[in-house]
């Protein structure tokens, strides 16, 4: 069964450093998402991406964040200058279409980002 | 913002049927109801989706009454491995807004 993959599984970085989290969505999916989950808290939406552009973003997704689909398979989340409060699990998700009922998103295993 | 309400936690024993109800009073005509499951340190996993009446798959059943203002996820004969957080979501497209979910604890 195809699945969303994410690398690395765990990233440790120092405050102020740039990090890039990588995701490979399911191959025939068209919609891509990033979510984050701070330890013990709920899953929060960050950004959605379709047709090579951001379609929606939350207030969390400020100028420090950016997304890119550099080729036909990867989908990346970049944090330019990490802060301690960016420490969280980051989940990538993808969805096949916007058709009736086809709204289920498939999530990757997550990248645990630890900012020290 | 989409809003759903569900119990914060539930306890059950192995072999029992568990029903988790979600309230979504302001559901729109084109909204579907979707349930996700999340284990610790893993991403949410799609369980089931429905629009009205009853939907059943190999994992669960979903009951949605005629007014669609609530829905009930039914897990038959739970096992210890069903211990997880279960999220209800209503919507038609776009990003998922997760509430705090229902933490289900299954005991032996």
Short mmCIF file of C-alpha atoms in Angstrom, two decimals:
data_model
loop_
_atom_site.label_atom_id
_atom_site.label_comp_id
_atom_site.label_asym_id
_atom_site.label_seq_id
_atom_site.Cartn_x
_atom_site.Cartn_y
_atom_site.Cartn_z
CA UNK A 1 0.00 0.00 0.00
CA UNK A 2 1.48 3.38 -0.97
CA UNK A 3 2.31 5.69 1.91
CA UNK A 4 3.61 9.13 2.69
CA UNK A 5 7.22 9.13 3.82
CA UNK A 6 9.12 11.78 5.75
CA UNK A 7 12.77 12.41 6.46
CA UNK A 8 14.46 12.72 8.82
CA UNK A 9 12.54 11.01 11.57
CA UNK A 10 14.24 13.22 14.14
CA UNK A 11 16.03 16.52 13.64
CA UNK A 12 17.91 18.36 16.35
CA UNK A 13 18.95 21.92 15.61
CA UNK A 14 20.11 25.00 17.43
CA UNK A 15 17.96 28.06 17.78
CA UNK A 16 18.37 30.39 14.82
CA UNK A 17 19.37 27.66 12.39
CA UNK A 18 17.52 26.79 9.23
CA UNK A 19 15.91 23.38 8.86
CA UNK A 20 14.32 21.63 5.92
CA UNK A 21 11.87 18.84 6.53
CA UNK A 22 11.22 16.53 3.63
CA UNK A 23 8.20 14.59 2.54
CA UNK A 24 7.39 12.30 -0.35
CA UNK A 25 3.62 12.28 -0.81
CA UNK A 26 1.74 9.41 -2.41
CA UNK A 27 2.51 9.55 -6.11
CA UNK A 28 -0.91 10.25 -7.64
CA UNK A 29 -1.95 12.74 -4.96
CA UNK A 30 -2.48 16.37 -5.87
CA UNK A 31 -2.98 18.16 -2.56
CA UNK A 32 -0.26 18.43 0.03
CA UNK A 33 -0.29 19.61 3.62
CA UNK A 34 1.91 20.28 6.59
CA UNK A 35 0.69 20.02 10.15
CA UNK A 36 2.49 20.20 13.45
CA UNK A 37 1.81 18.81 16.90
CA UNK A 38 3.51 20.17 19.96
CA UNK A 39 4.01 17.46 22.55
CA UNK A 40 0.75 16.77 24.38
CA UNK A 41 -1.26 19.15 22.28
CA UNK A 42 -3.56 18.85 19.30
CA UNK A 43 -2.58 18.60 15.66
CA UNK A 44 -2.43 22.06 14.06
CA UNK A 45 -2.73 22.92 10.39
CA UNK A 46 0.13 24.89 8.89
CA UNK A 47 -0.28 25.05 5.13
CA UNK A 48 -1.87 23.41 2.11
CA UNK A 49 -0.35 23.29 -1.36
CA UNK A 50 -1.91 22.62 -4.73
CA UNK A 51 -0.82 23.19 -8.30
CA UNK A 52 2.57 24.47 -7.17
CA UNK A 53 1.27 27.17 -4.92
CA UNK A 54 0.02 27.68 -1.41
CA UNK A 55 -3.76 27.38 -1.33
CA UNK A 56 -4.27 28.04 2.37
CA UNK A 57 -2.16 28.79 5.41
CA UNK A 58 -2.72 29.28 9.11
CA UNK A 59 -1.53 32.13 11.28
CA UNK A 60 1.23 29.84 12.52
CA UNK A 61 2.72 29.78 9.03
CA UNK A 62 4.49 33.14 9.17
CA UNK A 63 7.40 34.49 7.15
CA UNK A 64 9.79 32.06 8.82
CA UNK A 65 8.10 29.16 7.06
CA UNK A 66 8.10 28.26 3.40
CA UNK A 67 7.11 25.24 1.34
CA UNK A 68 8.34 23.98 -1.96
CA UNK A 69 7.81 21.16 -4.35
CA UNK A 70 11.24 21.16 -6.01
CA UNK A 71 10.57 18.16 -8.24
CA UNK A 72 7.78 15.77 -9.03
CA UNK A 73 8.05 13.82 -5.82
CA UNK A 74 9.34 15.85 -2.89
CA UNK A 75 7.46 18.36 -0.78
CA UNK A 76 9.52 20.35 1.70
CA UNK A 77 8.91 22.60 4.67
CA UNK A 78 11.62 25.09 5.51
CA UNK A 79 11.94 27.01 8.74
CA UNK A 80 14.42 29.82 8.20
CA UNK A 81 15.39 30.67 11.75
CA UNK A 82 14.16 28.15 14.26
CA UNK A 83 12.86 29.13 17.67
CA UNK A 84 12.50 27.01 20.76
CA UNK A 85 8.73 27.00 20.30
CA UNK A 86 9.12 25.36 16.89
CA UNK A 87 9.94 22.11 18.66
CA UNK A 88 7.17 19.73 17.65
CA UNK A 89 6.25 16.78 15.47
CA UNK A 90 5.74 17.88 11.91
CA UNK A 91 3.43 15.81 9.78
CA UNK A 92 3.12 15.86 6.05
CA UNK A 93 -0.13 14.72 4.45
CA UNK A 94 -1.46 14.29 0.95
CA UNK A 95 -4.83 13.81 -0.68
CA UNK A 96 -5.75 12.52 -4.08
CA UNK A 97 -8.50 14.83 -5.26
CA UNK A 98 -11.21 17.21 -4.36
CA UNK A 99 -14.01 15.02 -5.56
CA UNK A 100 -17.14 14.20 -3.62
CA UNK A 101 -16.24 12.24 -0.53
CA UNK A 102 -12.58 11.93 -1.42
CA UNK A 103 -11.33 14.10 1.36
CA UNK A 104 -9.31 11.66 3.39
CA UNK A 105 -5.77 12.76 3.91
CA UNK A 106 -2.92 10.33 4.34
CA UNK A 107 -0.34 11.30 6.88
CA UNK A 108 3.32 10.51 7.06
CA UNK A 109 5.04 9.21 10.20
CA UNK A 110 6.25 12.67 11.13
CA UNK A 111 9.56 14.39 11.82
CA UNK A 112 10.31 15.23 15.40
CA UNK A 113 12.03 18.62 15.45
CA UNK A 114 13.91 19.55 18.58
CA UNK A 115 15.26 23.08 18.83
CA UNK A 116 17.86 23.64 21.54
CA UNK B 1 -14.07 27.78 11.99
CA UNK B 2 -15.31 24.21 11.81
CA UNK B 3 -16.22 23.03 15.29
CA UNK B 4 -16.93 19.61 16.64
CA UNK B 5 -17.40 18.46 20.20
CA UNK B 6 -16.49 15.03 21.53
CA UNK B 7 -15.69 13.54 24.95
CA UNK B 8 -12.16 14.13 26.14
CA UNK B 9 -11.64 10.53 27.21
CA UNK B 10 -13.27 7.12 27.39
CA UNK B 11 -12.33 3.87 29.05
CA UNK B 12 -13.24 0.43 27.83
CA UNK B 13 -12.27 -3.21 28.23
CA UNK B 14 -11.07 -5.64 25.64
CA UNK B 15 -13.86 -7.23 23.64
CA UNK B 16 -16.37 -4.47 24.27
CA UNK B 17 -18.01 -2.32 21.65
CA UNK B 18 -17.07 1.34 21.95
CA UNK B 19 -19.18 4.19 20.65
CA UNK B 20 -17.73 7.69 20.44
CA UNK B 21 -20.16 10.46 19.64
CA UNK B 22 -19.27 13.76 18.04
CA UNK B 23 -21.51 16.82 17.88
CA UNK B 24 -21.38 19.13 14.87
CA UNK B 25 -24.42 21.35 15.09
CA UNK B 26 -23.44 23.77 12.32
CA UNK B 27 -22.75 21.18 9.66
CA UNK B 28 -23.06 22.45 6.11
CA UNK B 29 -24.85 20.70 3.28
CA UNK B 30 -21.68 19.63 1.52
CA UNK B 31 -19.77 18.63 4.66
CA UNK B 32 -18.69 15.04 5.16
CA UNK B 33 -17.89 13.48 8.54
CA UNK B 34 -14.46 11.94 8.82
CA UNK B 35 -12.81 10.14 11.71
CA UNK B 36 -9.10 9.77 12.29
CA UNK B 37 -7.09 7.70 14.75
CA UNK B 38 -3.75 8.70 16.20
CA UNK B 39 -1.29 6.59 18.15
CA UNK B 40 1.44 8.27 20.21
CA UNK B 41 4.26 9.66 18.07
CA UNK B 42 2.49 8.75 14.84
CA UNK B 43 0.52 10.72 12.30
CA UNK B 44 -3.27 10.61 12.25
CA UNK B 45 -4.71 7.74 10.26
CA UNK B 46 -7.97 7.87 8.34
CA UNK B 47 -10.58 5.45 9.71
CA UNK B 48 -13.92 6.15 8.09
CA UNK B 49 -15.95 8.80 6.33
CA UNK B 50 -19.66 9.29 5.73
CA UNK B 51 -22.34 11.74 4.74
CA UNK B 52 -25.52 10.29 6.21
CA UNK B 53 -27.06 7.07 7.58
CA UNK B 54 -24.57 4.30 8.15
CA UNK B 55 -21.18 3.45 6.72
CA UNK B 56 -19.22 0.34 7.61
CA UNK B 57 -15.74 -0.80 6.73
CA UNK B 58 -13.39 -3.44 8.06
CA UNK B 59 -12.38 -1.27 10.98
CA UNK B 60 -15.44 0.62 12.18
CA UNK B 61 -18.97 1.79 11.57
CA UNK B 62 -20.17 5.34 11.38
CA UNK B 63 -23.73 6.32 12.21
CA UNK B 64 -25.07 9.68 11.14
CA UNK B 65 -28.70 10.58 11.95
CA UNK B 66 -30.97 12.34 9.52
CA UNK B 67 -30.28 15.83 10.90
CA UNK B 68 -26.51 15.20 10.62
CA UNK B 69 -25.83 17.25 13.73
CA UNK B 70 -23.96 14.41 15.33
CA UNK B 71 -22.20 11.22 14.39
CA UNK B 72 -21.15 8.09 16.26
CA UNK B 73 -18.04 6.10 15.58
CA UNK B 74 -18.52 2.47 16.59
CA UNK B 75 -15.55 0.18 17.19
CA UNK B 76 -16.62 -3.44 17.56
CA UNK B 77 -14.82 -5.64 20.07
CA UNK B 78 -11.92 -3.35 20.86
CA UNK B 79 -8.50 -4.67 21.71
CA UNK B 80 -5.58 -3.14 23.59
CA UNK B 81 -4.17 -1.93 20.29
CA UNK B 82 -7.19 0.33 19.78
CA UNK B 83 -5.93 2.57 22.58
CA UNK B 84 -5.46 5.87 20.77
CA UNK B 85 -6.89 9.34 20.28
CA UNK B 86 -9.87 9.52 17.93
CA UNK B 87 -10.67 12.71 16.07
CA UNK B 88 -13.95 13.67 14.46
CA UNK B 89 -13.89 16.17 11.64
CA UNK B 90 -16.53 17.79 9.47
CA UNK B 91 -15.78 19.50 6.22
CA UNK B 92 -15.87 19.26 2.49
CA UNK B 93 -12.33 19.99 1.49
CA UNK B 94 -9.16 21.69 2.46
CA UNK B 95 -7.18 21.55 5.61
CA UNK B 96 -8.16 19.47 8.59
CA UNK B 97 -8.94 21.27 11.80
CA UNK B 98 -8.38 18.88 14.64
CA UNK B 99 -9.96 19.25 18.03
CA UNK B 100 -8.49 17.63 21.08
CA UNK B 101 -10.07 14.32 20.18
CA UNK B 102 -11.24 11.50 22.42
CA UNK B 103 -8.55 9.54 24.19
CA UNK B 104 -9.71 5.95 24.29
CA UNK B 105 -8.05 3.68 26.81
CA UNK B 106 -8.69 -0.04 26.41
CA UNK B 107 -7.92 -2.15 29.44
CA UNK B 108 -7.41 -5.92 29.65
#
